Coordinates of C-alpha atoms in Angstrom, one line a residue:
Chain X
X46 CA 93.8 128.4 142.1
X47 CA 91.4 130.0 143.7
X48 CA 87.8 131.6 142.3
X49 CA 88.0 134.8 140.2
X50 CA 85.6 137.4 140.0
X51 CA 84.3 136.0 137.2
X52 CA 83.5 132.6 138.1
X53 CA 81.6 134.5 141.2
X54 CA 79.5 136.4 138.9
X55 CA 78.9 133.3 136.6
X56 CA 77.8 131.2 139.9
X57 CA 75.7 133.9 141.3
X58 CA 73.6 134.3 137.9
X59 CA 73.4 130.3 137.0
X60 CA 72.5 129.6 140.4
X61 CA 69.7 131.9 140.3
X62 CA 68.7 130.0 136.8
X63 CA 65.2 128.3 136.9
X64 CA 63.7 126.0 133.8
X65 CA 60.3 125.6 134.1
X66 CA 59.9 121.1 133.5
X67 CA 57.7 120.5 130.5
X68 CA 54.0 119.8 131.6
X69 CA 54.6 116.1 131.8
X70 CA 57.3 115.8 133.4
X71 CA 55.1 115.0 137.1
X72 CA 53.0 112.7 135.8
X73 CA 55.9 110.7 134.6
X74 CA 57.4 110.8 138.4
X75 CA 53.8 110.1 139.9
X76 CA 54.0 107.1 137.2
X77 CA 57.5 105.9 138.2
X78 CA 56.4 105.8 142.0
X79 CA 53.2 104.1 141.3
X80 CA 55.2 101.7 139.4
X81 CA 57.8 101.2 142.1
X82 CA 55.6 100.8 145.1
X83 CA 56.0 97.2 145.5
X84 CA 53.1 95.6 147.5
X85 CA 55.6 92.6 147.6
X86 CA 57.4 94.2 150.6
X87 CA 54.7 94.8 152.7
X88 CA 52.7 91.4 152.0
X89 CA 56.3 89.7 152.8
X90 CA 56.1 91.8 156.2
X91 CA 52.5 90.3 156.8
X92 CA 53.4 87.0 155.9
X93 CA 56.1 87.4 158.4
X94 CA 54.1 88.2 161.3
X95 CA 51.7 85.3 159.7
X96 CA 54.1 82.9 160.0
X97 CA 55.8 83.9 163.3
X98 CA 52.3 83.4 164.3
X99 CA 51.8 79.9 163.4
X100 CA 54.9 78.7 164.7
X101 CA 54.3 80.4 167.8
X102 CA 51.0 78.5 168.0
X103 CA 52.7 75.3 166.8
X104 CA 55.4 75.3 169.3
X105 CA 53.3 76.2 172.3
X106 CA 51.1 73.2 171.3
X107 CA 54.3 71.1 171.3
X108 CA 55.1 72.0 174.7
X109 CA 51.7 72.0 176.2
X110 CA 51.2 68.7 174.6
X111 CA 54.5 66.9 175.7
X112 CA 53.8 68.4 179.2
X113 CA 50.5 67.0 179.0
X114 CA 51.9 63.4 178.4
X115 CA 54.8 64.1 181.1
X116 CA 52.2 64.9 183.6
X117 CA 50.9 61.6 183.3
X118 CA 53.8 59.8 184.1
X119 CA 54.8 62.1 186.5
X120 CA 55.9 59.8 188.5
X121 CA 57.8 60.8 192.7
X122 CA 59.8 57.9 193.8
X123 CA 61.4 57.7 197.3
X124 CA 63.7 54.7 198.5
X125 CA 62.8 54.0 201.9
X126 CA 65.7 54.9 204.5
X127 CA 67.3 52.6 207.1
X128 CA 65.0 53.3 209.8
X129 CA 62.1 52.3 207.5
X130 CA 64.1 48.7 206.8
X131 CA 64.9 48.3 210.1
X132 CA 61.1 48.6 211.3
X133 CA 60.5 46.1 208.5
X134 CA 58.0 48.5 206.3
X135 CA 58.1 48.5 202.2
X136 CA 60.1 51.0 200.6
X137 CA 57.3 53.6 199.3
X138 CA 56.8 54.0 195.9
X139 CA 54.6 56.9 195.7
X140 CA 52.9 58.2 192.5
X141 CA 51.9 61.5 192.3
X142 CA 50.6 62.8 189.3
X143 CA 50.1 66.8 189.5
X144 CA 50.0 69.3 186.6
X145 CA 52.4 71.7 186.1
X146 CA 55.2 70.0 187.8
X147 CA 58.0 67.9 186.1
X148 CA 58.9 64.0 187.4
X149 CA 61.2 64.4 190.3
X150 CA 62.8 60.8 190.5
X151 CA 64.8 60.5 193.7
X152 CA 68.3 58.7 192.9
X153 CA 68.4 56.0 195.4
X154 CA 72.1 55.9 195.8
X155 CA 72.0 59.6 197.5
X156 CA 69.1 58.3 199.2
X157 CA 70.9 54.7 200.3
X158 CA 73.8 57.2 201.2
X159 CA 71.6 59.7 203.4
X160 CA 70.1 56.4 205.0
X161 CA 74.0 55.3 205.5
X162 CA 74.7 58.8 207.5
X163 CA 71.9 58.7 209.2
X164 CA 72.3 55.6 210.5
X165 CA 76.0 56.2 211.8
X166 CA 73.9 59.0 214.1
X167 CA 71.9 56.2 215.8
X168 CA 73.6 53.9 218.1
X169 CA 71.2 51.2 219.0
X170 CA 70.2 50.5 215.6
X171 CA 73.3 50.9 213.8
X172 CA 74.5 47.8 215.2
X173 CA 71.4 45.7 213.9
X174 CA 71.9 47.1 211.0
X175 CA 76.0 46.5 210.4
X176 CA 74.7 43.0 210.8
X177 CA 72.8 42.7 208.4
X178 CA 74.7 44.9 205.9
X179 CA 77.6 46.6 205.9
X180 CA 78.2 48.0 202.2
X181 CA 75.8 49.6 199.7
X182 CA 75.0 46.5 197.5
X183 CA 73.7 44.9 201.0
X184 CA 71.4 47.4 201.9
X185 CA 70.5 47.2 198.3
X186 CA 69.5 43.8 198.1
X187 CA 67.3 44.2 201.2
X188 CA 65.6 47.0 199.8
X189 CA 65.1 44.9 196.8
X190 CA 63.7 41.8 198.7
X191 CA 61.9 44.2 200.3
X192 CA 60.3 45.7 197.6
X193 CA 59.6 42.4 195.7
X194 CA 58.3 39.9 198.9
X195 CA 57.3 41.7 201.8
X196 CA 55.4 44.5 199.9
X197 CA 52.8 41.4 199.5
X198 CA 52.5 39.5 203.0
X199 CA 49.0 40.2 203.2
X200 CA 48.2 39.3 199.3
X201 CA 50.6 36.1 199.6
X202 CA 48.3 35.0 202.8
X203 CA 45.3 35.9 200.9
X204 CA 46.5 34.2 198.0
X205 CA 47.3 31.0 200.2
X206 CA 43.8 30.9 202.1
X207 CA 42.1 30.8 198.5
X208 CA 44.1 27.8 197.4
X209 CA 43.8 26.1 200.3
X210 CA 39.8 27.0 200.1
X211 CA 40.0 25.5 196.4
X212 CA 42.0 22.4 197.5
X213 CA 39.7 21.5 200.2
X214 CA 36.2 22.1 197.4
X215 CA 38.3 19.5 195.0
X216 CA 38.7 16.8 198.2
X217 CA 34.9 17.7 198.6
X218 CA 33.8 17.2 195.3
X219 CA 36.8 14.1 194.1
X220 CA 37.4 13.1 197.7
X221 CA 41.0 12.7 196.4
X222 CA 43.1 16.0 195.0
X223 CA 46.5 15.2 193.0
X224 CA 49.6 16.5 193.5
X225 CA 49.5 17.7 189.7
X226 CA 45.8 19.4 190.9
X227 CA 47.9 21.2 194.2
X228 CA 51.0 22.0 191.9
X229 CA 48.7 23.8 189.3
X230 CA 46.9 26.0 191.7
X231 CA 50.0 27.1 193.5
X232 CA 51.2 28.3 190.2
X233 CA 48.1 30.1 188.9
X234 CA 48.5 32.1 192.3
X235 CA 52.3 32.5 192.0
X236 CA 51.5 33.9 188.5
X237 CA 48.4 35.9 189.8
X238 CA 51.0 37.1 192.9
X239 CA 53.5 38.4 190.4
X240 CA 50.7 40.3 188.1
X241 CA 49.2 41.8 190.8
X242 CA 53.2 43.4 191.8
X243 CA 54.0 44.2 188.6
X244 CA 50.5 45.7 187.0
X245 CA 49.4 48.9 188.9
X246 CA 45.2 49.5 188.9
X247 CA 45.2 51.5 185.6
X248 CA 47.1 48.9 183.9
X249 CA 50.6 50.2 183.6
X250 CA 53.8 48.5 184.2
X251 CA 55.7 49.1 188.1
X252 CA 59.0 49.4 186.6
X253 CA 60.8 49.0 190.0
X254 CA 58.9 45.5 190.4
X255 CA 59.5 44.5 186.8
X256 CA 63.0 44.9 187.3
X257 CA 63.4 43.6 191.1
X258 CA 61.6 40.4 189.1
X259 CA 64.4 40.2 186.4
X260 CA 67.4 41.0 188.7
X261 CA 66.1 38.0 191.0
X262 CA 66.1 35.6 187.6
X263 CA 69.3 37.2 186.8
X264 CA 71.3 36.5 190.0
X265 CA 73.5 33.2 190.0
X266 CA 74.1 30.6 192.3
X267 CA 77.7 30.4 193.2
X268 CA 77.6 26.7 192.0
X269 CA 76.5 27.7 189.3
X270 CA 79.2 30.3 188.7
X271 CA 81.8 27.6 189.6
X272 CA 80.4 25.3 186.7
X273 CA 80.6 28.2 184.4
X274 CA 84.3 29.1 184.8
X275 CA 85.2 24.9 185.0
X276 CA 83.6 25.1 181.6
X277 CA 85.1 28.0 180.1
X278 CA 88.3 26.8 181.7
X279 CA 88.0 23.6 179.9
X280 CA 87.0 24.4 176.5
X281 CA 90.5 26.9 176.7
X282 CA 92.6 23.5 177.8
X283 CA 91.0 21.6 175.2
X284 CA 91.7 24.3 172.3
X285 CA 94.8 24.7 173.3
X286 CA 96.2 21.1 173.2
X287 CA 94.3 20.6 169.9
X288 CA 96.1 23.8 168.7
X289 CA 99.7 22.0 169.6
X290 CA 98.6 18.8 168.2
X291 CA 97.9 20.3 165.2
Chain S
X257 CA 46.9 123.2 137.3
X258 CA 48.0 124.9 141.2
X259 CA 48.5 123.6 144.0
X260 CA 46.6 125.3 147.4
X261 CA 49.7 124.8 150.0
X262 CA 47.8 123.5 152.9
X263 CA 50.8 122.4 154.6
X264 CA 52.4 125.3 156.9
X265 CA 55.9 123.8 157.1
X266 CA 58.2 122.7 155.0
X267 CA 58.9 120.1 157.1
X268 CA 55.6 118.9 157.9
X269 CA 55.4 118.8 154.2
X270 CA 58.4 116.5 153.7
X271 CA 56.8 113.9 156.2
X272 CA 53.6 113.9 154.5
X273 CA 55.8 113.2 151.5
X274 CA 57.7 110.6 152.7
X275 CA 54.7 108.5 154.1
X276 CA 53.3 108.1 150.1
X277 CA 50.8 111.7 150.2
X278 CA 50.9 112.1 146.2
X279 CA 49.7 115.8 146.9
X280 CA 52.4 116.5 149.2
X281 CA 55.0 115.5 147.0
X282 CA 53.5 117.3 144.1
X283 CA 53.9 120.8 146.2
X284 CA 57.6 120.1 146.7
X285 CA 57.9 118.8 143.0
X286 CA 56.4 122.1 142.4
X287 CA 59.0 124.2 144.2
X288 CA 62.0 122.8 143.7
X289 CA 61.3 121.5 139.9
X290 CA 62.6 124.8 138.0
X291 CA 65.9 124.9 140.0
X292 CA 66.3 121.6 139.9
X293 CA 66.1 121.3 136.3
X294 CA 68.7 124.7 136.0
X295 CA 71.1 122.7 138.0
X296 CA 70.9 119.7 135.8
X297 CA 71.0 121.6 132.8
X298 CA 74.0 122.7 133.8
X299 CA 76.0 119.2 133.3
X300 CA 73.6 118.1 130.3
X301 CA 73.7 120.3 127.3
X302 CA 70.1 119.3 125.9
X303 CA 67.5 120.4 127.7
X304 CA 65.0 117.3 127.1
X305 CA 68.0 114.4 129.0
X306 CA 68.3 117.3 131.3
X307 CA 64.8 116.7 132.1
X308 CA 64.8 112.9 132.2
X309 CA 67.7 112.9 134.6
X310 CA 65.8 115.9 137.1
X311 CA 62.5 113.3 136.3
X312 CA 64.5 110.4 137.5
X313 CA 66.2 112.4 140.6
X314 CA 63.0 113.6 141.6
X315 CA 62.2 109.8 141.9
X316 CA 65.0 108.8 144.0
X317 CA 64.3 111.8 146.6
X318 CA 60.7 111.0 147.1
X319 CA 61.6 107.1 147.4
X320 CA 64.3 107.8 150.2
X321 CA 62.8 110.8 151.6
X322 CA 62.7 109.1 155.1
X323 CA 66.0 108.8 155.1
X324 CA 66.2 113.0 155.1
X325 CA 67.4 113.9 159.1
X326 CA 66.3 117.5 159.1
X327 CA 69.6 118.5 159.9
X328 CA 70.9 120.5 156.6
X329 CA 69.1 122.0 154.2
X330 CA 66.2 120.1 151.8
X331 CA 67.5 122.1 148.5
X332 CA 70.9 121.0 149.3
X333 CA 69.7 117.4 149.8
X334 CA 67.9 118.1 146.4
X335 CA 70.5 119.5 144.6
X336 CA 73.4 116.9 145.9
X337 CA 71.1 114.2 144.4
X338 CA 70.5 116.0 141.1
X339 CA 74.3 116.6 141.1
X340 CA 75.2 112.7 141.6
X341 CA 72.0 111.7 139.0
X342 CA 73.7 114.0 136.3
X343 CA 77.3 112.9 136.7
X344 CA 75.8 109.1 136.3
X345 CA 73.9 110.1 133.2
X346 CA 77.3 111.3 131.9
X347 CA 79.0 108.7 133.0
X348 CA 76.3 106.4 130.7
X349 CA 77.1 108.0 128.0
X350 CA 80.5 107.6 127.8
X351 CA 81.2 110.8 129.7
X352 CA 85.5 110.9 130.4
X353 CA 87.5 112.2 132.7
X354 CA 90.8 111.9 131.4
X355 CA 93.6 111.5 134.2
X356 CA 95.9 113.8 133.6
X357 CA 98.1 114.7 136.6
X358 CA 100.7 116.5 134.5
X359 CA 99.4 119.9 134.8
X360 CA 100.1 122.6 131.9
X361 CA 102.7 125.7 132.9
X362 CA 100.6 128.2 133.5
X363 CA 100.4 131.1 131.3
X364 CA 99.5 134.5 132.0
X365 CA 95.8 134.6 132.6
X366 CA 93.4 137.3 130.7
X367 CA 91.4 139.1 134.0
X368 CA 87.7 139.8 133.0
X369 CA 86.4 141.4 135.5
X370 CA 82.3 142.3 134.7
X371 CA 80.3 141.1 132.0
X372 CA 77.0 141.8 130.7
X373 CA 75.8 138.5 129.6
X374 CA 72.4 136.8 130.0
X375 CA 72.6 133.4 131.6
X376 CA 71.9 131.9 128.2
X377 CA 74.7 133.5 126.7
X378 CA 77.0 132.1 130.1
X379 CA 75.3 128.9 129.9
X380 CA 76.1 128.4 125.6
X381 CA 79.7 129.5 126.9
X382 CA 79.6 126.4 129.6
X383 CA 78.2 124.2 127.2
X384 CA 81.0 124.9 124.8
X385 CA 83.4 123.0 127.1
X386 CA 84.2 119.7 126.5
X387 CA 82.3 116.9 129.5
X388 CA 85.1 116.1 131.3
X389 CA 85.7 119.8 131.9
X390 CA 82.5 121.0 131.8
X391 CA 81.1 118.5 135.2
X392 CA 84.6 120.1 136.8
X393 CA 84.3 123.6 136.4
X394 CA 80.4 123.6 137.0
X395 CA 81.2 121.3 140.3
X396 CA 83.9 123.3 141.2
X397 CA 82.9 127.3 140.4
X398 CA 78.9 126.6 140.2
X399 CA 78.3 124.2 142.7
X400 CA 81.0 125.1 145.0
X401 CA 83.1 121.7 145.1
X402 CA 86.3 120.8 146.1
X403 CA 88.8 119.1 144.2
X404 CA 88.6 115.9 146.7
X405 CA 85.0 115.8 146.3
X406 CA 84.8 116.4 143.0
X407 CA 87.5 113.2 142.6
X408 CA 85.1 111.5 144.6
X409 CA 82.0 112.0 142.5
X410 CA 84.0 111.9 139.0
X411 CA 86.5 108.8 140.6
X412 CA 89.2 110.8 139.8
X413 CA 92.1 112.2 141.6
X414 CA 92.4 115.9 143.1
X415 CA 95.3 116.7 141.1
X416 CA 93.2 115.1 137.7
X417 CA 90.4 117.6 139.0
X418 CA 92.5 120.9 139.1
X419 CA 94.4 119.8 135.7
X420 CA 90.9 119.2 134.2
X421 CA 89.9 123.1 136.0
X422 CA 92.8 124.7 134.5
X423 CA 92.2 123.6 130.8
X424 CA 88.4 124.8 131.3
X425 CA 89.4 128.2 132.4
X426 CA 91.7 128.3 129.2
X427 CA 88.8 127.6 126.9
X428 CA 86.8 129.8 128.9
X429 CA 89.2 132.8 128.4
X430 CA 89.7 131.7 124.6
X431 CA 86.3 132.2 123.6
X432 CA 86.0 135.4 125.8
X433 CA 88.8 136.6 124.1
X434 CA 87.4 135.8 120.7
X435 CA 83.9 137.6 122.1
X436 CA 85.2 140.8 123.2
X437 CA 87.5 141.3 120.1
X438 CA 84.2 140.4 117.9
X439 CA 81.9 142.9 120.3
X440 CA 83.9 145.7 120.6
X441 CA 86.6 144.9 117.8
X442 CA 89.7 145.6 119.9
X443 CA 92.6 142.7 119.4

């Protein structure tokens, strides 16, 4: 069904047909695209930018301001290694606060195992030091002794001249100085000792001496571990016969 | 009022269009208006909706003029868009397309070859035709259509489209008929 000649002709003149609009029919368009230009759209595309904006300000005050308080404690611990132990120096504990950097905290147990290796290389001390001890937890334990006692000789001795300085002005002034009087001032140093380890200058807590502290409190005697299990030991024997009694 | 084309290309004139220049628009409103309302007229038998729907065509090509590539031609943009704003305003008003896909034998068709008509006589003629038949046989003889586009636009199928075609060519050669016996009293 294709187009006949007539359908040509009647295309050819109504395509070439032109109305002229009425005079109002523009100023009805310009009205109808006034009325549809919505400032929403472009104040939403503002308030966009606005907002990405703030939160771009907000976030990169978060982070300068929790890097801020990280720098602070940036804190740089090292364990000291065998040779260090062996020539009877402290484990160091070094603070180093710098900006821009993020708190490196050296695992001791890569560093207790680096102090292991090295040690196997060295033959003269390696034997010294399998004496004294030949696992981990050893060399642990002397690094914490280390850390808690011999980090303070020189504070201990002072600590010991000024009682002894205060014992001798109380004989001076009373001529006779109690044991009580002696027992008291030992303890007001031990107490002054263990401050001095724990609080740094500016105040804050040495974590690593607050917890050497604790663990020392915390370790058992082995009587004391025999008493335990005797006890627990009992108390199941009793419950037991009451149980069958019953 | 006239309006002094300060714009050398078309195209230059289309981009000041599509970034909101009021004048702009105007000058292309101004030269495409008269067809555009011809080919609306077309589909809508009264002249005054005719208008309303070129008004409100006219509104959706200057609000998505930016999306206009450059790569066919701006009347035929126009006129697609005048096209699809009259079939809707049919469609409105309860315009239908009845599908029928059993198609009429064909009888012996009357061949006119030449007329002498003015385009008011050929467009009363059009307008004669019913609305389903009159969107397909302006689609498909005016506008140049084929039946699967045409069942696109009208959501109908092709075979709905040519049954629709046929029975508007019947009319067609009916009142023809009718015409020429009146005219020249022959028949």
């Amino acid at each position: 069904m294709g187009r006949n000649k007539f359908e040509k002709q009647l295309k050819e003149q109504l395509q070439g047909r032109e109305i002229k609009p009425s005079e109002g029919a523009w100023e009805r368009i310009s009205q109808q695209l006034e009325e549809s230009k919505t400032p929403k759209a472009k104040n939403f595309k503002w308030y966009g930018i606005a907002a990405g904006f703030i939160g771009l300000i907000f976030i990169s005050g978060l982070y300068l301001t929790t890097r801020g308080l990280s720098t602070d404690n940036d804190t740089q611990i090292t364990n000291v290694k065998k040779d260090s132990i062996l020539s009877n120096t402290t484990p160091e504990i070094i603070y180093e606060p710098k900006i821009g950097e993020e708190r490196v905290i050296v695992d001791s147990k890569v560093q207790e195992e680096e102090s292991i290796q090295s040690r196997n290389n060295q033959n003269m001390d390696s034997a010294k030091m399998d004496g004294l001890a030949s696992s981990k937890e050893e060399i642990r334990k002397v690094e914490k002794t280390s850390v808690q006692w011999n980090t303070s000789e020189e504070l201990i001795d002072t600590k010991i001249a000024e009682v002894v300085a205060q014992v001798a002005l109380l004989e001076h002034e009373n001529s006779t100085v109690t044991d009580a009087e002696i027992d008291s001032l030992l303890r007001g140093a031990q107490r002054q000792l263990l401050e001095d380890k724990i609080f740094r200058n500016d105040r804050s807590v040495d974590a690593m001496a607050l917890l050497a502290d604790v663990e020392h409190e915390l370790d058992t005697s082995f009587r004391d571990q025999i008493f335990d299990a005797l006890k627990d030991g009992f108390l199941k024997v009793r419950t037991a016969v009451a149980d069958r009694n019953k | 009022m006239k309006i002094i084309p300060f714009y050398k290309s078309e195209k230059q004139l289309i981009k000041k269009s599509a970034s909101g220049n009021r004048d702009a628009q105007r000058c292309l409103y101004e030269k495409y208006a008269p067809k555009m309302l011809g080919v609306c007229r077309r589909y809508i038998k009264d002249l005054q909706f005719a208008e309303d729907v070129m008004v409100s065509g006219f509104v959706k090509v200057f609000k998505h003029l930016e999306t206009f590539r450059h790569e066919g031609s701006f009347e035929g943009w126009i006129r697609q868009i005048m096209v699809r704003e009259s079939i809707s305003y049919l469609r409105k008003n309860q315009f239908v397309v009845y599908d029928e896909t059993v198609m009429e034998k064909i009888r012996p068709q009357t061949t006119i070859n030449s007329f002498d008509w003015d385009t008011e006589h050929i467009q009363s003629l059009i307008d004669s035709l019913p609305d389903g038949y009159r969107a397909v046989f302006v689609l498909y003889a005016i506008e140049g259509y084929k039946h699967q586009e045409i069942g696109e636009i009208l959501d109908i199928t092709e075979s709905t489209s040519k049954s629709q075609l046929f029975k508007a060519r019947r009319i067609l050669q009916e009142q023809l008929k009718q015409q020429n016996s009146i005219g020249y009293g022959t028949e």
